[in-house]
PDB file of C-alpha atoms in Angstrom:
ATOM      1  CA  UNK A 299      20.705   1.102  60.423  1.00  0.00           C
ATOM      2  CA  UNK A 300      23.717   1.645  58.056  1.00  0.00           C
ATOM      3  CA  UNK A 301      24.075   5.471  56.862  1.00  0.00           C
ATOM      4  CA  UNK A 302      23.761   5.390  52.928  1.00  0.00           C
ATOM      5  CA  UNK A 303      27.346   5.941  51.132  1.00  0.00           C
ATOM      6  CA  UNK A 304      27.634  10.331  50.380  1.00  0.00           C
ATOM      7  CA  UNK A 305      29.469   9.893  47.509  1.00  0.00           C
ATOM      8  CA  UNK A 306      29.932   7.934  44.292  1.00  0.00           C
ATOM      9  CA  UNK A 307      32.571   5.485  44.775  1.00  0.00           C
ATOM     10  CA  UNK A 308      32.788   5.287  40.854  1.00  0.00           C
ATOM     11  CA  UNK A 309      33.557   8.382  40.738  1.00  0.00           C
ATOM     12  CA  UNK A 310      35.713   8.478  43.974  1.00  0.00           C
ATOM     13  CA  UNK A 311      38.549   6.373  42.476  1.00  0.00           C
ATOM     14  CA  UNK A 312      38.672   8.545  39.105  1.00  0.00           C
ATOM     15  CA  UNK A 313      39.027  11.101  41.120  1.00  0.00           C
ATOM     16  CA  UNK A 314      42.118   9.098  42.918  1.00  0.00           C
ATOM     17  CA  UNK A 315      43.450   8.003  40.081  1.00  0.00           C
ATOM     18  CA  UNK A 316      43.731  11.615  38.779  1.00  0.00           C
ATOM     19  CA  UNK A 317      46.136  12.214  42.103  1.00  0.00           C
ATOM     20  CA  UNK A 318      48.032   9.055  41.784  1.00  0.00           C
ATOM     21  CA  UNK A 319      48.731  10.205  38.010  1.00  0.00           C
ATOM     22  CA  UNK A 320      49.823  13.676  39.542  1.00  0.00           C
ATOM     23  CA  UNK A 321      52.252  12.417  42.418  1.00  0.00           C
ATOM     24  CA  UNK A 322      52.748   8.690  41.811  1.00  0.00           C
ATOM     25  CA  UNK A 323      51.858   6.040  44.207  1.00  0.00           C
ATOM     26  CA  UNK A 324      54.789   6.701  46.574  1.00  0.00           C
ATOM     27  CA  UNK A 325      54.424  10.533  46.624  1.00  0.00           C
ATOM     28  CA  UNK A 326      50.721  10.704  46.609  1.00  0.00           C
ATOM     29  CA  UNK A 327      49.821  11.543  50.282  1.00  0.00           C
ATOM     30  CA  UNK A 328      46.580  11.090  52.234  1.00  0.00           C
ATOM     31  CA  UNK A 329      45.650  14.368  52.501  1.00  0.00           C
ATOM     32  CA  UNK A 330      46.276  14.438  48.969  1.00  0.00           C
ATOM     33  CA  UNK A 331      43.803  12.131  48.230  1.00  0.00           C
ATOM     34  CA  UNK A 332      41.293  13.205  50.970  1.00  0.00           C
ATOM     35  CA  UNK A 333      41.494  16.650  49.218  1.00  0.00           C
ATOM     36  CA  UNK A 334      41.766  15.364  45.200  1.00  0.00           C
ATOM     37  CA  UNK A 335      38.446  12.878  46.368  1.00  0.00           C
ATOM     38  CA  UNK A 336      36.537  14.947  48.180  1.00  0.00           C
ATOM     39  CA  UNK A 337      36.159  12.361  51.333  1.00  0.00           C
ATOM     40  CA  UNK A 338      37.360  12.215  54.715  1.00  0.00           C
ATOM     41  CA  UNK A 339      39.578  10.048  56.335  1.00  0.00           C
ATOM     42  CA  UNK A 340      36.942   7.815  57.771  1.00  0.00           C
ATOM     43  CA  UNK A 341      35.323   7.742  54.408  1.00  0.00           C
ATOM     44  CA  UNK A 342      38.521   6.232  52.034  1.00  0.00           C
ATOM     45  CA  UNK A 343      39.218   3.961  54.665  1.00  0.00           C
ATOM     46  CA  UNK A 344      35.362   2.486  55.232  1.00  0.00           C
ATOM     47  CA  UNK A 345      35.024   2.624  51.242  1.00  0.00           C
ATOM     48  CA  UNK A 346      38.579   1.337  50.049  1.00  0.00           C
ATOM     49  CA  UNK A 347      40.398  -0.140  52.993  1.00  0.00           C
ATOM     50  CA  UNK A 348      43.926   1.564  52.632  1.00  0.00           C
ATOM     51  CA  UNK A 349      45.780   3.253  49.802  1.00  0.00           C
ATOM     52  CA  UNK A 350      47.277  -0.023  48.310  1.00  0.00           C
ATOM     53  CA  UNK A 351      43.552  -1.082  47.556  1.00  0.00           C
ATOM     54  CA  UNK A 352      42.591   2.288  46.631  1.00  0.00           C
ATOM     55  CA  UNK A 353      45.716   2.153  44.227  1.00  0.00           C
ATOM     56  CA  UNK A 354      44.619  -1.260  42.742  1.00  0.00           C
ATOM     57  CA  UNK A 355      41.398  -0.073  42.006  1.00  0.00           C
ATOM     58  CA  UNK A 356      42.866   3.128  40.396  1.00  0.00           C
ATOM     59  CA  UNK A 357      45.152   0.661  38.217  1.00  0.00           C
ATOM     60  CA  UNK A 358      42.350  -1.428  37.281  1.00  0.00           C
ATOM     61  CA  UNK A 359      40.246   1.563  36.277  1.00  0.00           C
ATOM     62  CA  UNK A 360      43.318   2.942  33.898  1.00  0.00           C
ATOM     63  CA  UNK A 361      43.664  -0.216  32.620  1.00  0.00           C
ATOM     64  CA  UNK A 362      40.144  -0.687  31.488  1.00  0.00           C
ATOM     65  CA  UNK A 363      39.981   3.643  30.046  1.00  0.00           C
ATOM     66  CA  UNK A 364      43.466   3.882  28.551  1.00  0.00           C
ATOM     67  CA  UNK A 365      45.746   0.663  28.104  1.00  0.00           C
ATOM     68  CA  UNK A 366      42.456  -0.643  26.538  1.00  0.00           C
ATOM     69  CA  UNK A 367      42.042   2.157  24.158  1.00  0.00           C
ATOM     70  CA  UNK A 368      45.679   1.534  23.016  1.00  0.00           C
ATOM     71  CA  UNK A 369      44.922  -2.197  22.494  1.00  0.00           C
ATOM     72  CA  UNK A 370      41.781  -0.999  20.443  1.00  0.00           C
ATOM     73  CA  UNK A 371      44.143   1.333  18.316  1.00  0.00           C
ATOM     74  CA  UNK A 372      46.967  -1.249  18.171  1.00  0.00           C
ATOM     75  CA  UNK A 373      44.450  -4.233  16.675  1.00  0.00           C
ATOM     76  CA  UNK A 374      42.042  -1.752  14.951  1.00  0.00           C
ATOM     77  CA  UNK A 375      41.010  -4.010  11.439  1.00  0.00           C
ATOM     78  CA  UNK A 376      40.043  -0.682   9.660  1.00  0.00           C
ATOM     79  CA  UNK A 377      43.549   0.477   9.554  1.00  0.00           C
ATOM     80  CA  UNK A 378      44.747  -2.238   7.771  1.00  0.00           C
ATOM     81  CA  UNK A 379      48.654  -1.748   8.185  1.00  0.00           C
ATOM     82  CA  UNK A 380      49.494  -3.002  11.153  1.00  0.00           C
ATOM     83  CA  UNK A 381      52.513  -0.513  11.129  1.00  0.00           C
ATOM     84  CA  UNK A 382      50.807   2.265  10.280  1.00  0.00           C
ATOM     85  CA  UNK A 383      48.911   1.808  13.661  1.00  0.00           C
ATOM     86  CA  UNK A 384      51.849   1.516  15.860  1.00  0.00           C
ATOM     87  CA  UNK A 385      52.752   4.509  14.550  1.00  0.00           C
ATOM     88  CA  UNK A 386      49.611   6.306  15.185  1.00  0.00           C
ATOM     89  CA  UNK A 387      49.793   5.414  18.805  1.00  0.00           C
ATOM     90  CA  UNK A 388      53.425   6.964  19.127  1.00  0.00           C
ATOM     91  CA  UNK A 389      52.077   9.844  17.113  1.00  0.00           C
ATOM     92  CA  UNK A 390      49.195  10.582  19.470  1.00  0.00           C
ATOM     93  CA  UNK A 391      51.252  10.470  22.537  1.00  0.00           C
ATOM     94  CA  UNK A 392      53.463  13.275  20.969  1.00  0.00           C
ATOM     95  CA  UNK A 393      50.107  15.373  20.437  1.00  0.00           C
ATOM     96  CA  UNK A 394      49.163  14.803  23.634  1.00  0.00           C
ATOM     97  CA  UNK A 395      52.033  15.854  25.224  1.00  0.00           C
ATOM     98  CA  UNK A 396      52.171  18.920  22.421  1.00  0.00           C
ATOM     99  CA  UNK A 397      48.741  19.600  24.019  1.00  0.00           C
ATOM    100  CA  UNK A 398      49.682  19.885  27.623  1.00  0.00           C
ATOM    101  CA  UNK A 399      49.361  16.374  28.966  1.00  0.00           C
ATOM    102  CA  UNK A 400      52.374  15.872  30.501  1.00  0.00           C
ATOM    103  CA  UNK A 401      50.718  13.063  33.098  1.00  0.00           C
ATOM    104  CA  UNK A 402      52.666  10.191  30.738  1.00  0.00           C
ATOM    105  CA  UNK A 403      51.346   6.836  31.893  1.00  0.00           C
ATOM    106  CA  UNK A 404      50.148   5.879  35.338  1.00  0.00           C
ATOM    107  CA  UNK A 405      50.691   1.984  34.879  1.00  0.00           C
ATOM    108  CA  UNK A 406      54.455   3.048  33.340  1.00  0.00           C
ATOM    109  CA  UNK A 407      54.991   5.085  36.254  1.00  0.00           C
ATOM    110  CA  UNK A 408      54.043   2.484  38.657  1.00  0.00           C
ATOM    111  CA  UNK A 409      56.098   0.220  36.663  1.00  0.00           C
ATOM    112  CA  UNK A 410      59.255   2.223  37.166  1.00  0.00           C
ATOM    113  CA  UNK A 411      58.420   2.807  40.791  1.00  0.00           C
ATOM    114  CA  UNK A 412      59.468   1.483  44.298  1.00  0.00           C
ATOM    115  CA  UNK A 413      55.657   0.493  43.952  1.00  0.00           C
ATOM    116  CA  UNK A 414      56.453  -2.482  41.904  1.00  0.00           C
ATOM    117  CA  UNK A 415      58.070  -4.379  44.423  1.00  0.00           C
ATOM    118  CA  UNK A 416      54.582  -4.818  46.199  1.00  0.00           C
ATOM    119  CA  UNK A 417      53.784  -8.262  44.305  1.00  0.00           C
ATOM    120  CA  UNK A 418      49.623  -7.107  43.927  1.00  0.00           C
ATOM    121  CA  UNK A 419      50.475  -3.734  42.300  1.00  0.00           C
ATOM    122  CA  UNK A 420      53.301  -5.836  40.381  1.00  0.00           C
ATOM    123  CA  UNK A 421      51.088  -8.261  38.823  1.00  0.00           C
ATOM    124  CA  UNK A 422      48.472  -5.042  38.352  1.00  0.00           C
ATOM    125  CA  UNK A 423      50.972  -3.363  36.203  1.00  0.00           C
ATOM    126  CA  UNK A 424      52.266  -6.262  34.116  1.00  0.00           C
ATOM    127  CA  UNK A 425      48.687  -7.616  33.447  1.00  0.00           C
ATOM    128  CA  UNK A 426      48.429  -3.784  31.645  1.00  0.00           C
ATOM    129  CA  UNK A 427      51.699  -4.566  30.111  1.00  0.00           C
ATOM    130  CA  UNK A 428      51.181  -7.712  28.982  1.00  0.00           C
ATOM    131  CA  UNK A 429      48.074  -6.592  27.271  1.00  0.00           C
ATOM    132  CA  UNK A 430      50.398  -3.564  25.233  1.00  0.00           C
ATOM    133  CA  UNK A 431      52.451  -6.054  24.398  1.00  0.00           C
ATOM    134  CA  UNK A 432      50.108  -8.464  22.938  1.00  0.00           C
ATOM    135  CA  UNK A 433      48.509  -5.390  21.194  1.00  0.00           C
ATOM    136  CA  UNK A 434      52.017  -4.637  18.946  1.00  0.00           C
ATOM    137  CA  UNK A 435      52.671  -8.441  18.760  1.00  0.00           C
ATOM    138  CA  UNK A 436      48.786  -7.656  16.849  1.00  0.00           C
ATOM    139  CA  UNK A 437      49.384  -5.175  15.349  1.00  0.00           C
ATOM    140  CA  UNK A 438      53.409  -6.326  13.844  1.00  0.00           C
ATOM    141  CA  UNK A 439      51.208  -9.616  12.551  1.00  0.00           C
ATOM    142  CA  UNK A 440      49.300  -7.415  10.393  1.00  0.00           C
ATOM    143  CA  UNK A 441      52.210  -5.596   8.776  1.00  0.00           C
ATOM    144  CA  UNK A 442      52.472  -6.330   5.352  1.00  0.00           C
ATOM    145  CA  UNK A 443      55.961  -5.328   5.076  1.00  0.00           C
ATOM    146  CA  UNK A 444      56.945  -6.964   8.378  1.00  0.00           C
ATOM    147  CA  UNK A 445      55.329 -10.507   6.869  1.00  0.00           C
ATOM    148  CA  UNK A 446      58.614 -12.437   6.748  1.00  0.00           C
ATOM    149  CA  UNK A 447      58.915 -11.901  10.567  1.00  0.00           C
ATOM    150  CA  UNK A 448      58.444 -15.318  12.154  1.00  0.00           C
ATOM    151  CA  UNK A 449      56.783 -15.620  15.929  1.00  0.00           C
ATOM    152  CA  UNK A 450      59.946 -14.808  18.337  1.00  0.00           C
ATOM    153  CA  UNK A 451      61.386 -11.619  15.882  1.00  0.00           C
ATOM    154  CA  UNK A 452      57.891 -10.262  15.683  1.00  0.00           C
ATOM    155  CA  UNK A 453      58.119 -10.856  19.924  1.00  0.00           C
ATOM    156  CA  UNK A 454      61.274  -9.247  20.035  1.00  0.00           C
ATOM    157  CA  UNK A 455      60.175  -6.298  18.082  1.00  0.00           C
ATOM    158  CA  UNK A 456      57.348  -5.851  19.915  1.00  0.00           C
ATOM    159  CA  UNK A 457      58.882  -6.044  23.126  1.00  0.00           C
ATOM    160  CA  UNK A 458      61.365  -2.938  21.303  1.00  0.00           C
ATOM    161  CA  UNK A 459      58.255  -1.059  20.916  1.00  0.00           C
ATOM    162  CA  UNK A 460      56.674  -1.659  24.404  1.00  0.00           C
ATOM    163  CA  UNK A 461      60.313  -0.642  25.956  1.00  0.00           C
ATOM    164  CA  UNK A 462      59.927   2.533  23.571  1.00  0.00           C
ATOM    165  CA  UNK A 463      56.341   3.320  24.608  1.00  0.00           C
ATOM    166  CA  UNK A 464      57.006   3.206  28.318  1.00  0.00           C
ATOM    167  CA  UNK A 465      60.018   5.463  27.859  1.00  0.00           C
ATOM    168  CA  UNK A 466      58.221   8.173  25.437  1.00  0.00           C
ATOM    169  CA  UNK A 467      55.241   8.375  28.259  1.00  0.00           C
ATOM    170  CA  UNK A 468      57.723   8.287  31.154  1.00  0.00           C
ATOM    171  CA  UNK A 469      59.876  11.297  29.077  1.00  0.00           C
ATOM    172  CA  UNK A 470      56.394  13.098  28.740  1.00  0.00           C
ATOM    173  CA  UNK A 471      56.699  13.672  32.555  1.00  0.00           C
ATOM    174  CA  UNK A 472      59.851  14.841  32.087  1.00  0.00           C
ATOM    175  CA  UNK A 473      58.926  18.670  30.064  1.00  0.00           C
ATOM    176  CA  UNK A 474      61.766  17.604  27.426  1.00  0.00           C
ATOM    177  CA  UNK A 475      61.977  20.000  24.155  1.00  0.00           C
ATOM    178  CA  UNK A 476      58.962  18.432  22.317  1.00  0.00           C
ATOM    179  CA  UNK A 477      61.748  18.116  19.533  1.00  0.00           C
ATOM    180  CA  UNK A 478      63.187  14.829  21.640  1.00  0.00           C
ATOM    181  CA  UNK A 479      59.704  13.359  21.736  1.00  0.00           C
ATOM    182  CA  UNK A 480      59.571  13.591  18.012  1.00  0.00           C
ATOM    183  CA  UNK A 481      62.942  12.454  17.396  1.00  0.00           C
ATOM    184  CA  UNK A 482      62.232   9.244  19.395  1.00  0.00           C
ATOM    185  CA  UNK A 483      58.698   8.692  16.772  1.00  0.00           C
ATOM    186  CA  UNK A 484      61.357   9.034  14.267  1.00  0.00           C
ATOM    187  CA  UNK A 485      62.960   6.616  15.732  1.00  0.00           C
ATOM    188  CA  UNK A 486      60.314   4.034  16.194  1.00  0.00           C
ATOM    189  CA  UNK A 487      59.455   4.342  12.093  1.00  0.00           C
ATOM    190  CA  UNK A 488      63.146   3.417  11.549  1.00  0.00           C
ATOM    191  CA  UNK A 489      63.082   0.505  13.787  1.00  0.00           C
ATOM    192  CA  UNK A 490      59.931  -0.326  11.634  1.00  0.00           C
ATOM    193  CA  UNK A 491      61.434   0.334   8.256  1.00  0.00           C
ATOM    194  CA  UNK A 492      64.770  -1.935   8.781  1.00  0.00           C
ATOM    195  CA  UNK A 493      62.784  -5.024  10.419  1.00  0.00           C
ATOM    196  CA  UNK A 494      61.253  -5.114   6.956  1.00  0.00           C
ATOM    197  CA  UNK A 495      64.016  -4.668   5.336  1.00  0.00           C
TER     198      UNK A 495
END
C-alpha cells in the first residue's frame, strides 16, 4: 500500500518557484530547492520528476498569479484609457521595486536565460509573453488618443512596450538608483504621448 504524499504539492511548487525567482533556473541548485521546499531528494523527484518539470510547473503557476494579473490590469474596462493603464502597470513595478521587491520577473528572467534554449521552457515563457503582449495590443485599442493607430502600429507599439516591460523588471534585479527606474516610466509616457501625436 502506497504511503500518502507528506506535503502539499500545491504548495511545494510555490515554494519552488520562490527559489527559482531567487537564483534563476540555471543557478537554482538542488539543495536549494530541497531546502526552499521543505522535501527530500526522493520526495521532488517521486512528486515532480526532475527540475525541468518542476520548473514548468513553477512557470505555469507564475503565469496563472502574476502575468495574469497584468493582463487583468492591462484590459481592465473600468479604467477606461487604455493608456492610462499601461501606465499604471509601469508605475506599480517602480513601487514595487521602491518597496523592496527586487525579484523582477521570473518568466523575463527565464526569457533572457540559457534556459530558453530548452524548447518546453521556451514555449512556457513565450505563451506568458504572448499573453503581455496581447494585453498592451488591449489595452493601446482602447486609447482614445492612440485611435488613429491602425492594427500593425498599434503591434509595433505594443511590442515597444513589452521590450520595455521585460527590461524595467530585468533592471529591478539589478539594485539601479530607483531614479533610472523612474526615468525609464518617463520614458514609456513619452513613447505614449508622440504615437498620438
Amino acid at each position: 500500500m502506497a504511503r500518502p504524499r507528506e506535503f502539499d504539492p500545491d504548495e511545494a511548487v510555490a515554494k519552488a518557484m520562490q527559489v527559482f525567482w531567487q537564483h534563476g533556473y540555471e543557478d537554482a541548485s538542488l539543495p536549494d530547492l530541497l531546502e526552499g521546499m521543505g522535501l527530500t531528494r526522493g520526495s521532488l523527484y517521486k512528486a515532480f520528476k526532475d527540475k525541468k518539470n518542476l520548473f514548468l510547473l513553477v512557470l505555469d503557476r507564475y503565469e496563472t498569479a502574476a502575468v495574469d494579473a497584468g493582463v487583468a490590469l492591462l484590459t481592465n474596462a473600468q479604467i477606461e484609457d487604455g493608456a492610462e493603464r499601461v501606465l499604471l502597470m509601469f508605475k506599480g513595478l517602480v513601487a514595487a521595486v521602491a518597496d523592496g521587491d527586487h525579484r523582477g520577473c521570473l518568466l523575463c528572467t527565464a526569457a533572457a536565460g540559457s534556459a530558453a534554449n530548452d524548447a518546453d521552457i521556451a514555449k512556457a515563457v513565450h505563451l506568458g509573453l504572448g499573453k503581455l503582449q496581447a494585453g498592451f495590443v488591449q489595452a493601446l485599442a482602447d486609447a482614445p488618443a492612440l485611435a488613429a493607430l491602425d492594427d500593425a502600429q498599434r503591434l509595433r507599439l505594443a511590442d515597444t512596450l513589452l521590450t520595455q516591460y521585460i527590461g524595467l523588471r530585468m533592471l529591478a534585479r539589478s539594485r539601479l538608483p530607483m531614479g533610472v527606474l523612474q526615468h525609464a516610466v518617463q520614458g514609456v509616457e513619452d513613447i505614449l504621448r508622440g504615437a498620438a501625436a
